[in-house]
Amino acid sequence: MKTRSFTVIISKEDDMYIAECPEVGTVDQGETIEQAVAGLKEATRLYLEEFPIPDGSPKYITSIEVSYA
């Protein structure tokens, strides 16, 4: 069994928390942050069982600045 760390982005929409893993593309939601992250962890685990990521895949995290009216 392999173990890897992934990024989790959490946002709130209405009364639900949305958790997403940008490296894999999985998303889940919950009434609490903990529920959303737990669901995301399970969704990501299931995804990786079907579509494994090769060892050594690079991770890139950056930000952008956008001007708008």
PDB file of C-alpha atoms in Angstrom:
ATOM      1  CA  MET A   1       0.000   0.000   0.000  1.00  0.00           C
ATOM      2  CA  LYS A   2       1.328   3.436  -0.956  1.00  0.00           C
ATOM      3  CA  THR A   3       0.888   6.656   1.005  1.00  0.00           C
ATOM      4  CA  ARG A   4       1.080  10.117  -0.574  1.00  0.00           C
ATOM      5  CA  SER A   5       0.188  13.621   0.521  1.00  0.00           C
ATOM      6  CA  PHE A   6      -2.136  15.783  -1.542  1.00  0.00           C
ATOM      7  CA  THR A   7      -3.378  19.362  -1.399  1.00  0.00           C
ATOM      8  CA  VAL A   8      -6.903  20.020  -0.123  1.00  0.00           C
ATOM      9  CA  ILE A   9      -8.775  23.229  -0.961  1.00  0.00           C
ATOM     10  CA  ILE A  10     -11.833  23.939   1.168  1.00  0.00           C
ATOM     11  CA  SER A  11     -14.557  26.449   0.354  1.00  0.00           C
ATOM     12  CA  LYS A  12     -17.994  27.093   1.794  1.00  0.00           C
ATOM     13  CA  GLU A  13     -21.120  27.211  -0.344  1.00  0.00           C
ATOM     14  CA  ASP A  14     -24.344  27.995   1.488  1.00  0.00           C
ATOM     15  CA  ASP A  15     -24.393  25.593   4.450  1.00  0.00           C
ATOM     16  CA  MET A  16     -21.962  22.998   3.007  1.00  0.00           C
ATOM     17  CA  TYR A  17     -18.187  22.779   2.908  1.00  0.00           C
ATOM     18  CA  ILE A  18     -16.636  21.707  -0.389  1.00  0.00           C
ATOM     19  CA  ALA A  19     -13.247  19.945  -0.327  1.00  0.00           C
ATOM     20  CA  GLU A  20     -11.274  19.358  -3.487  1.00  0.00           C
ATOM     21  CA  CYS A  21      -7.956  17.759  -4.364  1.00  0.00           C
ATOM     22  CA  PRO A  22      -6.505  19.642  -7.352  1.00  0.00           C
ATOM     23  CA  GLU A  23      -3.769  17.089  -8.107  1.00  0.00           C
ATOM     24  CA  VAL A  24      -6.307  14.307  -8.655  1.00  0.00           C
ATOM     25  CA  GLY A  25      -9.510  16.217  -9.425  1.00  0.00           C
ATOM     26  CA  THR A  26     -11.635  14.628  -6.714  1.00  0.00           C
ATOM     27  CA  VAL A  27     -14.282  16.641  -4.849  1.00  0.00           C
ATOM     28  CA  ASP A  28     -16.570  15.943  -1.898  1.00  0.00           C
ATOM     29  CA  GLN A  29     -18.740  17.918   0.498  1.00  0.00           C
ATOM     30  CA  GLY A  30     -19.939  17.830   4.080  1.00  0.00           C
ATOM     31  CA  GLU A  31     -21.789  19.795   6.711  1.00  0.00           C
ATOM     32  CA  THR A  32     -18.465  20.326   8.531  1.00  0.00           C
ATOM     33  CA  ILE A  33     -14.892  20.754   7.316  1.00  0.00           C
ATOM     34  CA  GLU A  34     -14.021  17.423   8.919  1.00  0.00           C
ATOM     35  CA  GLN A  35     -16.821  15.620   7.061  1.00  0.00           C
ATOM     36  CA  ALA A  36     -15.827  17.195   3.753  1.00  0.00           C
ATOM     37  CA  VAL A  37     -12.158  16.243   4.200  1.00  0.00           C
ATOM     38  CA  ALA A  38     -13.033  12.688   5.303  1.00  0.00           C
ATOM     39  CA  GLY A  39     -15.260  12.249   2.246  1.00  0.00           C
ATOM     40  CA  LEU A  40     -12.558  13.666  -0.008  1.00  0.00           C
ATOM     41  CA  LYS A  41      -9.994  11.292   1.453  1.00  0.00           C
ATOM     42  CA  GLU A  42     -12.234   8.308   0.695  1.00  0.00           C
ATOM     43  CA  ALA A  43     -13.107   9.585  -2.800  1.00  0.00           C
ATOM     44  CA  THR A  44      -9.424  10.145  -3.576  1.00  0.00           C
ATOM     45  CA  ARG A  45      -8.463   6.693  -2.275  1.00  0.00           C
ATOM     46  CA  LEU A  46     -11.098   5.042  -4.468  1.00  0.00           C
ATOM     47  CA  TYR A  47     -10.059   7.114  -7.487  1.00  0.00           C
ATOM     48  CA  LEU A  48      -6.386   6.195  -7.065  1.00  0.00           C
ATOM     49  CA  GLU A  49      -7.239   2.493  -6.885  1.00  0.00           C
ATOM     50  CA  GLU A  50      -8.674   2.780 -10.409  1.00  0.00           C
ATOM     51  CA  PHE A  51      -6.343   5.439 -11.828  1.00  0.00           C
ATOM     52  CA  PRO A  52      -2.968   5.343 -10.032  1.00  0.00           C
ATOM     53  CA  ILE A  53      -0.618   8.302 -10.332  1.00  0.00           C
ATOM     54  CA  PRO A  54       2.933   7.312 -11.347  1.00  0.00           C
ATOM     55  CA  ASP A  55       5.586   7.633  -8.656  1.00  0.00           C
ATOM     56  CA  GLY A  56       7.525  10.850  -8.857  1.00  0.00           C
ATOM     57  CA  SER A  57       4.759  12.885 -10.493  1.00  0.00           C
ATOM     58  CA  PRO A  58       5.673  16.509  -9.762  1.00  0.00           C
ATOM     59  CA  LYS A  59       3.364  18.758  -7.767  1.00  0.00           C
ATOM     60  CA  TYR A  60       3.125  22.418  -8.593  1.00  0.00           C
ATOM     61  CA  ILE A  61       1.346  24.941  -6.428  1.00  0.00           C
ATOM     62  CA  THR A  62       1.163  28.549  -7.493  1.00  0.00           C
ATOM     63  CA  SER A  63      -1.178  31.495  -7.383  1.00  0.00           C
ATOM     64  CA  ILE A  64      -2.428  34.030  -9.880  1.00  0.00           C
ATOM     65  CA  GLU A  65      -3.442  37.666  -9.569  1.00  0.00           C
ATOM     66  CA  VAL A  66      -6.513  38.803 -11.491  1.00  0.00           C
ATOM     67  CA  SER A  67      -7.882  42.324 -11.894  1.00  0.00           C
ATOM     68  CA  TYR A  68     -11.593  42.714 -12.502  1.00  0.00           C
ATOM     69  CA  ALA A  69     -14.313  45.326 -12.319  1.00  0.00           C
TER      70      ALA A  69
END
